[in-house]
Short mmCIF file of C-alpha atoms in Angstrom, two decimals:
data_model
loop_
_atom_site.label_atom_id
_atom_site.label_comp_id
_atom_site.label_asym_id
_atom_site.label_seq_id
_atom_site.Cartn_x
_atom_site.Cartn_y
_atom_site.Cartn_z
CA MET A 5 0.20 0.42 0.48
CA ASN A 6 1.01 3.15 -0.93
CA THR A 7 -1.20 5.13 1.00
CA PRO A 8 -2.65 6.04 3.95
CA LEU A 9 -6.54 5.70 2.85
CA VAL A 10 -8.06 2.83 1.13
CA ASN A 11 -11.20 1.91 0.54
CA VAL A 12 -14.03 -0.65 0.83
CA ASP A 13 -14.05 -1.49 -3.01
CA TRP A 14 -9.56 -2.25 -2.41
CA LEU A 15 -10.14 -3.85 0.55
CA GLN A 16 -13.20 -6.33 -0.43
CA GLU A 17 -10.34 -7.21 -3.93
CA ASN A 18 -7.10 -7.49 -1.74
CA LEU A 19 -9.56 -10.03 1.09
CA LYS A 20 -7.61 -13.24 0.64
CA ASP A 21 -3.91 -11.41 0.00
CA PRO A 22 -2.29 -14.12 2.93
CA ASP A 23 -0.66 -10.72 4.16
CA LEU A 24 -3.46 -8.69 4.46
CA ILE A 25 -4.11 -7.99 8.99
CA ILE A 26 -6.99 -5.82 9.44
CA LEU A 27 -7.55 -4.25 12.72
CA ASP A 28 -11.35 -3.77 14.27
CA GLY A 29 -10.37 0.10 16.84
CA SER A 30 -13.20 0.98 17.29
CA PRO A 31 -12.70 2.59 20.87
CA VAL A 32 -15.54 1.15 23.89
CA SER A 33 -16.58 4.84 24.55
CA ASN A 34 -16.00 8.05 22.70
CA LYS A 35 -16.71 11.47 24.08
CA ALA A 36 -18.05 13.33 21.31
CA ASN A 37 -21.62 10.52 22.31
CA MET A 38 -21.43 9.06 18.93
CA LYS A 39 -23.37 6.34 18.46
CA VAL A 40 -22.73 2.86 16.94
CA LYS A 41 -25.09 1.59 14.00
CA HIS A 42 -23.43 -2.07 13.90
CA PRO A 43 -22.60 -3.17 17.95
CA GLY A 44 -21.32 -6.52 18.12
CA ILE A 45 -20.01 -7.04 14.58
CA ARG A 46 -16.72 -6.69 13.48
CA ILE A 47 -15.42 -7.23 9.19
CA ILE A 48 -14.49 -11.15 8.60
CA GLY A 49 -11.61 -12.63 9.90
CA ALA A 50 -10.85 -8.69 11.61
CA ARG A 51 -7.89 -8.22 14.44
CA THR A 52 -9.63 -6.77 17.80
CA PHE A 53 -6.94 -3.81 18.75
CA ASP A 54 -7.97 -2.97 22.03
CA ILE A 55 -6.39 1.06 22.30
CA LYS A 56 -7.47 0.97 25.79
CA ASN A 57 -6.80 -2.16 27.21
CA LYS A 58 -4.02 -3.35 25.57
CA PHE A 59 -2.26 -0.20 23.72
CA SER A 60 -2.24 2.57 25.82
CA ASP A 61 0.66 3.02 28.94
CA LYS A 62 -1.57 1.88 32.12
CA GLU A 63 1.15 3.51 33.74
CA SER A 64 -0.14 7.36 33.24
CA ASN A 65 -3.00 9.17 34.49
CA LEU A 66 -4.03 10.38 30.67
CA PRO A 67 -5.95 8.59 28.15
CA ASN A 68 -4.85 7.15 25.61
CA MET A 69 -0.95 7.80 25.96
CA MET A 70 1.28 6.15 23.60
CA PRO A 71 2.37 2.13 25.41
CA SER A 72 5.82 1.98 25.32
CA GLN A 73 7.60 0.13 22.26
CA GLY A 74 8.61 -2.90 23.72
CA ALA A 75 4.65 -2.76 25.19
CA PHE A 76 3.75 -2.46 21.90
CA THR A 77 5.72 -5.16 19.78
CA LYS A 78 4.10 -7.20 22.70
CA ALA A 79 0.71 -6.70 21.73
CA CYS A 80 0.87 -6.41 18.45
CA GLN A 81 2.89 -9.80 18.34
CA THR A 82 0.17 -11.07 20.28
CA LEU A 83 -2.11 -10.24 17.65
CA GLY A 84 -0.23 -12.42 15.00
CA ILE A 85 1.06 -8.95 13.29
CA ASN A 86 4.41 -9.47 11.13
CA ALA A 87 7.13 -6.87 9.56
CA ASN A 88 5.82 -8.03 6.08
CA SER A 89 1.92 -7.36 7.14
CA LYS A 90 -0.83 -5.31 5.67
CA ILE A 91 -2.47 -3.66 8.04
CA VAL A 92 -5.81 -2.13 6.85
CA VAL A 93 -7.48 -0.69 10.64
CA TYR A 94 -10.87 0.64 10.79
CA ASP A 95 -13.55 1.76 13.50
CA ASN A 96 -17.61 1.38 13.84
CA LEU A 97 -17.51 4.98 14.30
CA GLU A 98 -16.73 5.31 10.40
CA ILE A 99 -13.35 7.43 10.48
CA TYR A 100 -13.07 7.99 14.64
CA SER A 101 -10.05 6.11 16.36
CA SER A 102 -8.80 4.01 12.97
CA PRO A 103 -6.85 7.26 12.49
CA ARG A 104 -4.96 7.09 16.16
CA VAL A 105 -4.48 3.50 14.93
CA TRP A 106 -2.78 3.61 12.29
CA TRP A 107 -0.35 6.77 13.61
CA MET A 108 0.71 4.26 16.26
CA PHE A 109 1.76 2.34 14.10
CA LYS A 110 3.73 5.01 11.93
CA THR A 111 4.81 5.98 15.22
CA MET A 112 6.65 2.20 15.76
CA GLY A 113 8.11 1.95 12.36
CA HIS A 114 5.46 0.39 10.27
CA GLU A 115 4.79 1.71 6.73
CA ASN A 116 2.67 -0.39 5.39
CA VAL A 117 -0.74 0.79 7.48
CA ALA A 118 -3.77 2.37 5.59
CA VAL A 119 -7.50 3.59 7.21
CA LEU A 120 -10.25 2.15 5.80
CA ASP A 121 -12.14 5.16 4.49
CA GLY A 122 -16.11 4.53 6.41
CA GLY A 123 -15.30 1.95 8.28
CA LEU A 124 -17.40 -0.27 9.43
CA ASN A 125 -20.64 1.48 8.17
CA ASP A 126 -19.30 2.01 4.99
CA TRP A 127 -18.50 -1.93 4.52
CA MET A 128 -21.93 -3.04 5.32
CA ALA A 129 -23.42 -0.55 3.82
CA LYS A 130 -21.55 -2.27 0.21
CA ASP A 131 -22.68 -5.92 1.32
CA GLY A 132 -19.32 -6.65 3.20
CA ALA A 133 -18.81 -9.64 5.04
CA THR A 134 -19.15 -9.09 8.33
CA GLU A 135 -19.44 -11.91 11.90
CA ALA A 136 -20.05 -11.39 15.52
CA ILE A 137 -16.95 -10.23 17.71
CA GLY A 138 -15.74 -12.98 20.41
CA ASP A 139 -12.59 -14.41 21.45
CA GLN A 140 -9.43 -14.75 19.31
CA THR A 141 -6.45 -16.15 19.65
CA PHE A 142 -3.79 -16.12 17.13
CA LEU A 143 0.27 -17.52 16.22
CA PRO A 144 2.87 -15.02 17.45
CA GLY A 145 3.94 -12.91 15.30
CA ASN A 146 7.80 -11.26 14.50
CA PHE A 147 6.47 -7.42 13.99
CA ILE A 148 9.20 -5.19 15.82
CA ALA A 149 8.57 -1.74 17.08
CA LYS A 150 10.80 0.89 16.36
CA TYR A 151 8.95 4.05 17.86
CA ASP A 152 10.13 7.11 16.75
CA ALA A 153 10.31 9.74 18.13
CA ASP A 154 10.18 13.02 16.09
CA LYS A 155 6.35 11.55 15.80
CA ILE A 156 5.37 12.49 18.94
CA LYS A 157 5.41 15.41 21.20
CA ASN A 158 5.35 16.48 24.78
CA ALA A 159 3.82 19.30 26.73
CA THR A 160 7.79 20.62 27.54
CA GLN A 161 8.55 20.43 23.81
CA LEU A 162 5.07 22.70 23.15
CA LEU A 163 5.85 24.41 26.16
CA GLU A 164 9.10 25.80 24.80
CA ASN A 165 7.16 26.73 21.36
CA ILE A 166 4.93 29.41 22.71
CA ASP A 167 8.81 31.35 22.68
CA THR A 168 10.48 30.19 19.60
CA LYS A 169 7.46 29.33 16.88
CA LYS A 170 9.44 26.32 15.65
CA LEU A 171 6.31 24.03 15.62
CA LEU A 172 2.50 24.68 14.38
CA VAL A 173 -0.12 23.12 16.87
CA VAL A 174 -3.43 22.96 14.72
CA ASP A 175 -6.38 21.95 17.25
CA ALA A 176 -8.68 19.33 16.45
CA ARG A 177 -11.03 20.21 19.10
CA SER A 178 -14.38 21.91 17.97
CA ALA A 179 -14.15 25.70 17.59
CA GLY A 180 -16.44 25.85 20.92
CA ARG A 181 -13.45 24.17 22.93
CA PHE A 182 -11.01 25.97 21.10
CA LYS A 183 -12.14 29.89 21.69
CA ALA A 184 -13.33 28.60 26.00
CA GLU A 185 -17.26 28.67 24.70
CA GLU A 186 -18.01 25.12 25.36
CA PRO A 187 -17.44 23.18 28.44
CA GLU A 188 -14.54 20.04 28.20
CA PRO A 189 -16.41 17.17 27.79
CA ARG A 190 -13.86 16.12 30.87
CA LYS A 191 -13.75 16.74 34.72
CA ASN A 192 -11.30 19.73 35.78
CA LEU A 193 -10.23 20.90 32.50
CA ARG A 194 -10.10 24.18 32.03
CA GLY A 195 -11.25 26.05 28.48
CA GLY A 196 -9.13 27.54 25.69
CA HIS A 197 -6.31 26.30 23.82
CA ILE A 198 -2.12 26.33 23.66
CA PRO A 199 -1.03 30.02 22.88
CA GLY A 200 -0.44 30.00 19.45
CA SER A 201 -2.25 27.01 18.12
CA CYS A 202 -5.01 26.97 15.40
CA ASN A 203 -8.42 25.56 15.00
CA LEU A 204 -9.31 22.50 12.34
CA PRO A 205 -12.13 20.85 13.73
CA HIS A 206 -11.50 17.00 12.42
CA SER A 207 -15.51 17.39 12.09
CA LYS A 208 -15.28 19.83 8.97
CA LEU A 209 -12.83 17.33 7.54
CA ARG A 210 -15.56 14.04 6.51
CA ARG A 211 -18.93 14.32 5.12
CA ASP A 212 -20.96 11.23 5.50
CA GLY A 213 -18.49 9.24 7.29
CA LYS A 214 -15.74 9.46 5.00
CA LEU A 215 -13.30 11.94 4.43
CA LEU A 216 -13.29 14.70 1.63
CA PRO A 217 -11.42 14.55 -1.14
CA LYS A 218 -8.15 15.70 -1.76
CA GLU A 219 -9.03 18.03 -3.56
CA GLU A 220 -11.78 19.53 -1.06
CA LEU A 221 -9.13 18.95 1.74
CA LYS A 222 -6.14 21.10 0.04
CA VAL A 223 -8.56 24.05 -0.28
CA ILE A 224 -9.55 23.37 3.37
CA PHE A 225 -5.62 23.48 4.32
CA ASP A 226 -4.44 25.95 1.74
CA ALA A 227 -6.67 28.50 3.51
CA MET A 228 -5.09 27.78 7.22
CA ASP A 229 -1.91 29.16 5.64
CA LEU A 230 0.14 27.26 7.36
CA GLY A 231 3.57 27.84 5.77
CA ASN A 232 5.98 25.32 5.77
CA LYS A 233 7.13 24.83 9.33
CA PRO A 234 5.96 21.12 11.07
CA LEU A 235 3.07 20.76 12.34
CA VAL A 236 2.02 18.88 15.66
CA PHE A 237 -2.18 17.99 16.53
CA SER A 238 -3.66 17.48 19.46
CA CYS A 239 -7.37 17.57 20.40
CA GLY A 240 -8.74 16.47 23.76
CA SER A 241 -6.37 13.05 24.02
CA GLY A 242 -4.67 12.69 20.87
CA MET A 243 -7.46 10.22 19.46
CA THR A 244 -9.51 13.03 17.07
CA ALA A 245 -6.14 15.43 16.19
CA CYS A 246 -5.55 11.65 14.21
CA VAL A 247 -7.91 12.83 11.98
CA THR A 248 -6.97 16.59 11.15
CA LEU A 249 -3.06 14.49 11.09
CA LEU A 250 -4.47 11.55 8.61
CA ALA A 251 -6.45 14.39 6.59
CA GLY A 252 -2.98 16.54 6.54
CA SER A 253 -0.93 13.67 5.33
CA LEU A 254 -2.75 13.31 2.37
CA VAL A 255 -2.65 17.32 0.61
CA LEU A 256 0.45 18.31 3.08
CA GLU A 257 4.37 18.07 2.32
CA ASN A 258 4.91 19.79 6.63
CA GLU A 259 6.66 17.38 8.72
CA LEU A 260 3.00 16.28 11.35
CA ALA A 261 3.13 14.94 14.65
CA LEU A 262 1.19 13.86 17.40
CA TYR A 263 0.77 15.76 20.77
CA ASP A 264 0.20 12.86 23.04
CA GLY A 265 -1.39 14.07 25.75
CA SER A 266 -3.73 16.44 24.18
CA TRP A 267 -6.37 18.94 26.14
CA SER A 268 -6.19 16.29 28.84
CA GLU A 269 -3.00 16.94 30.09
CA TRP A 270 -2.77 20.98 28.88
CA GLY A 271 -6.12 21.50 30.30
CA ALA A 272 -5.28 20.00 33.45
CA GLY A 273 -6.53 22.10 36.40
CA ASP A 274 -3.75 22.77 38.16
CA GLY A 275 -2.71 25.25 35.82
CA ALA A 276 0.59 24.18 34.63
CA TRP A 277 0.52 24.91 31.17
CA PRO A 278 -0.21 28.36 30.02
CA ILE A 279 -3.99 28.88 28.14
CA ALA A 280 -5.25 31.62 25.30
#
């Protein structure tokens, strides 16, 4: 695969590829209160990629933080993932958490990974085969993670950036949350945004459950006047920032990274980080 995004037609045509692994990256719950249309169902042969319980740093008090290189390796091997695996990831909210899984694999050195545009809903709309979700076991894979630190930024780096302005932070939350005009869905978080950041809500980059065509995405990103600076994407917990990051990867040449702690860290009530 030479693209970060594939459609249902592509997946149906390649379903019998022996190197293909389909991952179901659906979240257990979501702060956007989005409703699942097809609960308890997965694409036939898909493997559950449990972000919350298997692929997050359990020692962190922040949600969805990247696991260590070793923990990611072990969890992937348990899923039977190999170094030569062609990975397609989807979720049951069309395109919500799957970009997070895509970026995790990119961060861990696996380039042959793509998101299924439209997710489970589009797969079922086009009569794709499904099965009930159940327990699974696999022969151990030989995947070895190689963590790329340039793809993840932390709060200290973004604090320094307020003065240096070497990076540009793109906030994928709603405009209301960015401007502190809407309450945060998580408790004890202040309103506002990182000083110097700009706002591009992930919801504006989708239509009918899919990412907008590249031509439309380019118009949106061009209007942001982002220049050539490296971009760092942020949201509430590092999840939907990856939707905006994925869209950007289709039309931008900038270096791209994720602020993993996102607003769950920066907006914390202790006031450790400045807010605009």
